[in-house]
Coordinates of C-alpha atoms in Angstrom, one line a residue:
M10 CA -32.0 7.9 10.2
K11 CA -30.3 5.5 12.6
K12 CA -26.5 5.6 12.3
K13 CA -24.7 2.3 11.9
P14 CA -22.3 1.5 14.7
P15 CA -18.6 2.1 13.8
P16 CA -16.6 -1.0 12.9
S17 CA -13.9 -2.4 15.1
P18 CA -11.1 0.2 15.5
R19 CA -8.5 -2.5 15.4
L20 CA -9.5 -3.2 11.9
A21 CA -10.3 0.3 10.6
A22 CA -7.9 2.7 12.3
V23 CA -4.5 3.3 10.5
R24 CA -1.5 5.5 11.3
V25 CA -1.7 9.2 10.7
M26 CA 1.1 11.5 9.7
D27 CA 1.4 15.2 10.1
P28 CA 0.3 16.5 6.6
D29 CA 2.9 19.3 6.9
L30 CA 5.7 16.7 6.7
A31 CA 8.0 16.8 3.7
K32 CA 7.8 13.9 1.3
K33 CA 11.3 12.6 2.3
D34 CA 10.3 12.6 6.0
Q35 CA 7.1 10.7 5.1
D36 CA 9.1 8.1 3.2
L37 CA 11.5 7.7 6.1
L38 CA 8.6 7.0 8.5
E39 CA 7.1 4.5 6.1
R40 CA 10.5 2.7 5.7
A41 CA 10.8 2.6 9.5
E42 CA 7.3 1.1 9.7
A43 CA 7.9 -1.4 7.0
H44 CA 11.4 -2.5 8.3
P45 CA 11.3 -1.9 12.1
R46 CA 14.4 -4.0 12.7
S47 CA 16.6 -1.8 10.5
F48 CA 15.7 1.2 12.6
S49 CA 15.4 -0.3 16.0
E50 CA 19.0 0.1 17.2
G51 CA 18.9 3.9 17.0
E52 CA 22.1 6.0 16.9
M53 CA 25.4 4.3 17.7
S54 CA 29.1 5.0 17.5
V55 CA 30.5 5.0 14.0
W56 CA 33.6 3.2 15.3
W57 CA 31.7 0.3 16.9
A58 CA 29.4 0.1 13.9
T59 CA 32.5 -0.2 11.6
A60 CA 35.2 -2.1 13.5
P61 CA 33.4 -5.5 13.9
R62 CA 33.0 -5.6 10.1
L63 CA 36.7 -5.0 9.5
V64 CA 38.1 -7.7 11.8
R65 CA 38.3 -10.5 9.3
P66 CA 39.5 -8.4 6.3
G67 CA 42.0 -6.7 8.6
A68 CA 43.3 -10.1 9.8
G69 CA 43.6 -11.1 6.1
V70 CA 45.7 -8.1 5.3
V71 CA 48.0 -8.6 8.3
G72 CA 48.4 -12.2 7.2
L73 CA 49.5 -11.1 3.7
A74 CA 52.0 -8.6 5.2
G75 CA 53.4 -11.2 7.6
G76 CA 53.7 -13.7 4.8
A77 CA 55.5 -11.2 2.6
W78 CA 58.0 -10.5 5.5
L79 CA 58.4 -14.2 6.3
T80 CA 59.0 -15.3 2.7
G81 CA 61.6 -12.5 2.3
E82 CA 63.5 -13.7 5.4
V83 CA 63.7 -17.4 4.6
E84 CA 66.9 -18.4 2.8
W85 CA 66.7 -21.9 1.5
Y86 CA 69.7 -21.9 -0.8
K87 CA 73.4 -21.0 -0.2
P88 CA 76.0 -21.6 -2.9
S89 CA 78.0 -24.8 -2.3
T90 CA 81.7 -24.4 -1.3
H91 CA 82.6 -27.9 -2.6
D92 CA 84.2 -28.4 -5.9
G93 CA 82.8 -30.7 -8.5
G94 CA 79.6 -28.7 -9.4
A95 CA 76.1 -28.6 -7.9
N96 CA 74.8 -31.6 -6.0
L97 CA 71.2 -32.6 -5.3
T98 CA 71.0 -30.4 -2.2
D99 CA 71.9 -27.4 -4.3
V100 CA 69.2 -28.2 -6.9
T101 CA 66.6 -28.6 -4.2
G102 CA 67.7 -25.4 -2.5
R103 CA 67.5 -23.4 -5.7
T104 CA 64.0 -24.8 -6.4
M105 CA 62.6 -23.9 -3.0
Q106 CA 64.3 -20.6 -3.0
G107 CA 62.7 -19.8 -6.4
I108 CA 59.3 -20.8 -5.1
F109 CA 59.6 -18.6 -2.0
D110 CA 61.0 -15.7 -4.1
T111 CA 57.9 -15.9 -6.3
L112 CA 55.6 -16.2 -3.3
H113 CA 57.4 -13.2 -1.7
A114 CA 56.9 -11.1 -4.8
A115 CA 53.2 -12.0 -5.0
L116 CA 52.6 -11.2 -1.3
T117 CA 54.6 -8.0 -1.5
Y118 CA 52.2 -6.7 -4.1
A119 CA 49.1 -8.3 -2.6
W120 CA 49.2 -6.9 0.9
P121 CA 49.2 -3.2 -0.1
I122 CA 46.3 -3.9 -2.4
G123 CA 44.5 -5.6 0.4
A124 CA 45.3 -2.7 2.8
G125 CA 43.9 -0.2 0.2
A126 CA 40.7 -2.3 -0.1
L127 CA 40.5 -2.4 3.7
V128 CA 40.7 1.4 3.9
L129 CA 38.0 1.7 1.2
A130 CA 35.8 -0.7 3.0
A131 CA 36.3 1.1 6.3
T132 CA 35.3 4.4 4.5
V133 CA 32.1 2.8 3.0
F134 CA 31.1 1.2 6.4
A135 CA 31.8 4.4 8.3
T136 CA 29.7 6.4 5.7
D137 CA 26.9 3.9 5.9
A138 CA 26.9 4.1 9.7
A139 CA 26.9 7.9 9.7
T140 CA 24.0 7.9 7.3
R141 CA 22.1 5.5 9.5
N142 CA 22.8 7.6 12.5
K143 CA 21.5 10.6 10.6
S144 CA 18.4 8.8 9.7
A145 CA 18.0 7.6 13.3
R146 CA 18.3 11.1 14.7
R147 CA 15.8 12.4 12.1
L148 CA 13.5 9.5 12.9
A149 CA 13.6 10.3 16.6
E150 CA 12.6 13.8 15.8
L151 CA 9.7 12.6 13.6
R152 CA 8.3 10.1 16.0
G153 CA 6.0 12.7 17.5
R154 CA 4.6 13.6 14.1
C155 CA 3.1 10.2 13.4
V156 CA 0.3 8.6 15.5
Q157 CA 0.0 4.8 15.5
P158 CA -3.3 3.2 16.4
A159 CA -1.3 1.0 18.9
A160 CA -0.5 4.1 20.9
L161 CA -4.2 4.8 21.5
N162 CA -6.6 3.2 24.0
D163 CA -9.9 1.7 22.8
D164 CA -12.0 4.9 23.0
A165 CA -9.4 6.8 21.1
R166 CA -9.0 4.2 18.4
T167 CA -12.8 4.1 17.9
L168 CA -12.9 7.9 17.4
L169 CA -9.9 7.8 15.0
A170 CA -11.5 5.1 13.0
R171 CA -14.7 7.1 12.7
T172 CA -12.7 10.2 11.6
Q173 CA -10.9 8.2 8.9
Q174 CA -14.1 6.7 7.6
A175 CA -15.7 10.1 7.4
K176 CA -12.7 11.5 5.5
K177 CA -12.6 8.5 3.1
A178 CA -16.4 8.9 2.4
V179 CA -15.9 12.5 1.4
L180 CA -12.7 12.0 -0.7
T181 CA -14.1 9.0 -2.6
S182 CA -17.5 10.6 -3.4
A183 CA -18.5 11.5 -6.9
V184 CA -19.4 15.1 -6.1
H185 CA -15.8 15.5 -4.7
R186 CA -14.1 13.8 -7.7
F187 CA -16.0 16.0 -10.2
D188 CA -15.4 19.1 -8.1
L189 CA -19.1 19.7 -7.5
I190 CA -18.1 20.6 -3.9
D191 CA -15.0 22.4 -2.8
R192 CA -12.4 19.7 -3.7
Q193 CA -9.3 21.8 -3.0
R194 CA -10.6 22.7 0.5
N195 CA -11.4 19.0 1.2
E196 CA -8.0 17.8 0.2
V197 CA -6.3 20.4 2.5
S198 CA -8.8 20.5 5.4
L199 CA -9.7 16.9 5.9
P200 CA -6.1 15.6 6.4
R201 CA -5.5 18.5 8.8
Q202 CA -8.7 17.6 10.7
E203 CA -7.6 13.9 10.9
W204 CA -4.2 14.8 12.2
E205 CA -5.4 17.2 14.9
V206 CA -7.9 14.6 16.1
A207 CA -5.2 11.9 16.1
E208 CA -2.8 14.1 18.0
A209 CA -5.4 15.0 20.6
L210 CA -6.4 11.4 21.0
R211 CA -2.8 10.4 21.6
E212 CA -2.4 13.0 24.3
Y213 CA -5.7 11.9 25.9
T214 CA -4.4 8.3 25.9
R215 CA -1.1 9.4 27.5
L216 CA -2.8 11.2 30.3
V217 CA -5.2 8.3 30.9
K218 CA -2.3 5.9 31.1
A219 CA -0.5 8.2 33.5
E220 CA -3.2 7.7 36.2
P221 CA -2.4 5.5 39.1
S222 CA -4.1 2.1 38.8
N223 CA -4.5 1.8 42.5
P224 CA -5.1 5.2 44.2
K225 CA -4.4 5.4 47.9
G226 CA -6.3 7.8 50.2
G227 CA -9.4 9.9 49.8
K228 CA -7.5 13.0 48.6
V229 CA -5.9 11.0 45.7
A230 CA -9.3 9.5 44.8
A231 CA -10.9 13.0 44.8
L232 CA -8.1 14.5 42.7
L233 CA -8.3 11.6 40.3
D234 CA -12.0 12.0 40.0
T235 CA -11.6 15.7 39.1
R236 CA -8.9 14.8 36.6
R237 CA -11.1 12.1 35.0
R238 CA -14.0 14.6 34.6
A239 CA -11.6 17.0 32.8
L240 CA -10.4 14.3 30.5
R241 CA -13.9 13.2 29.8
A242 CA -14.9 16.7 28.9
S243 CA -11.9 16.9 26.6
L244 CA -12.9 13.6 25.0
D245 CA -16.4 14.8 24.6
G246 CA -15.1 17.9 22.7
I247 CA -13.1 15.6 20.3
T248 CA -16.2 13.4 19.9
R249 CA -18.3 16.5 18.8
R250 CA -15.6 17.3 16.3
V251 CA -15.7 13.7 14.9
E252 CA -19.6 13.8 14.8
A253 CA -19.4 17.1 12.8
L254 CA -17.1 15.3 10.3
E255 CA -19.6 12.4 10.1
S256 CA -22.4 14.9 9.5
Y257 CA -20.5 16.5 6.7
A258 CA -19.8 13.0 5.2
E259 CA -23.5 12.2 5.5
Q260 CA -24.4 15.4 3.7
V261 CA -21.9 14.6 1.0
A262 CA -23.4 11.1 0.6
Q263 CA -26.9 12.6 0.2
A264 CA -25.5 15.0 -2.4
D265 CA -23.9 11.9 -4.1
D266 CA -27.3 10.2 -4.2
R267 CA -29.0 13.3 -5.7
Y268 CA -26.2 13.6 -8.3
R269 CA -26.6 10.0 -9.4
E270 CA -30.4 10.4 -9.5
L271 CA -30.0 13.4 -11.7
Q272 CA -27.6 11.5 -14.0
Q273 CA -30.2 8.7 -14.4
I274 CA -33.0 11.2 -15.2
Q275 CA -30.7 12.9 -17.8
A276 CA -29.9 9.5 -19.2
L277 CA -33.6 8.7 -19.5
T278 CA -34.4 12.1 -21.0
D279 CA -31.5 11.8 -23.5
G280 CA -32.9 8.4 -24.5
S281 CA -36.4 9.7 -25.1
D282 CA -35.8 10.1 -28.9
D283 CA -34.9 6.5 -29.1
V284 CA -38.1 5.6 -27.3
L285 CA -40.1 7.7 -29.8
N286 CA -38.3 6.2 -32.7
F287 CA -39.0 2.8 -31.3
L288 CA -42.7 3.7 -30.8
A289 CA -42.9 4.8 -34.5
R290 CA -42.2 1.2 -35.4
T291 CA -45.6 0.3 -34.0
V292 CA -47.3 2.1 -36.9
R293 CA -45.2 0.1 -39.3
D294 CA -46.1 -3.0 -37.3
D295 CA -49.8 -2.2 -37.7
L296 CA -49.4 -1.7 -41.4
A297 CA -47.5 -4.9 -41.7
V298 CA -50.3 -6.7 -39.8
A299 CA -52.9 -5.4 -42.3
E300 CA -50.7 -6.5 -45.2
I301 CA -50.1 -9.9 -43.7
E302 CA -53.9 -10.3 -43.0
G303 CA -54.6 -9.5 -46.7
M304 CA -52.0 -12.0 -47.8
T305 CA -53.6 -14.5 -45.5
G306 CA -57.0 -13.9 -47.1
E307 CA -55.6 -14.4 -50.5
A308 CA -54.0 -17.6 -49.4
A309 CA -57.3 -18.7 -48.0
A310 CA -59.2 -17.9 -51.3
V311 CA -56.6 -19.9 -53.3
A312 CA -57.0 -22.8 -50.9
D313 CA -60.8 -22.6 -51.3
A314 CA -60.4 -22.6 -55.1
F315 CA -58.2 -25.6 -54.9
T316 CA -60.7 -27.4 -52.7
T317 CA -63.6 -26.7 -55.2
A318 CA -61.5 -27.9 -58.1
L319 CA -60.5 -31.0 -56.3
E320 CA -64.1 -31.9 -55.5
S321 CA -65.1 -31.3 -59.2
A322 CA -62.3 -33.5 -60.3
K323 CA -63.4 -36.3 -58.0
E324 CA -67.0 -36.1 -59.4
A325 CA -65.8 -36.2 -63.0
A326 CA -63.6 -39.2 -62.3
V327 CA -66.6 -41.1 -60.8
I328 CA -68.7 -40.4 -63.9
A329 CA -66.0 -41.3 -66.4
L330 CA -65.1 -44.6 -64.9
P331 CA -67.2 -47.7 -66.1
T332 CA -69.5 -49.3 -63.7
R333 CA -68.1 -52.7 -62.4
T334 CA -70.6 -55.5 -63.2
T335 CA -70.9 -58.4 -61.1
A336 CA -70.2 -61.7 -62.8
A337 CA -73.1 -64.1 -63.1

């Protein structure tokens, strides 16, 4: 059977994670993939991550404290030394002094509250920065345990796509789902095979990209030729592994076809009683035909009797009627 050519690796290949990764590490890699900007900065100083976010709130707290001090220092009203009671200036002074006293009292209470809120915000921002730094450090450690298709060259992406298609074909087969083949082994072994292939292809791509694009001198060219033969041999080994996975997937597909064929045969066998019951109706149909034919004969005899009677009635009517004479 001629094998179909593999589809474009750019469309088929997807990233592969080390199956031994803990669930939380897999989730972290998925978040980094889904939101790359949130994880692109890497680790940074907690101070420099926190300080810019506190500039405006800090300026506000300083402003409140300065306002409290300033309103406490301003003295708008001094008791008048003149006799004759309070004048307009005294009334205005008392009013302004009252306003500033009220404002001073409000600011005196406000700026400590603002300072407490600033400290709380600084704690929250610093904790958030420390958490992001921790995630960034862990993410840097996990980068090597995830292979992205973009990190592979064309040959490697093609092989990875073929590996993933073979794996999917096995894990979505009916014989796998119904545990007619070793389901547990497939679910453990196939992700491991996929990861080892992806890891080897990434290393192959790295070594290929490390080659000089414009070799100088015969010795460099000879060394490069030897290196390329070694890499090609390694890639051939990976290819044989992928082909073995494809052969396994093809055998599973054939088992799937035989399983579905058997299901259809069983369905037809189980339905044989219905066929026999339906066939029994043929006997009843034959009896019904005979009965209907008898009824048809009776109806024909009645029709013949009516025809005879009708002819007799016509003849009697002709005899009974007087003969019309022609006037002279």
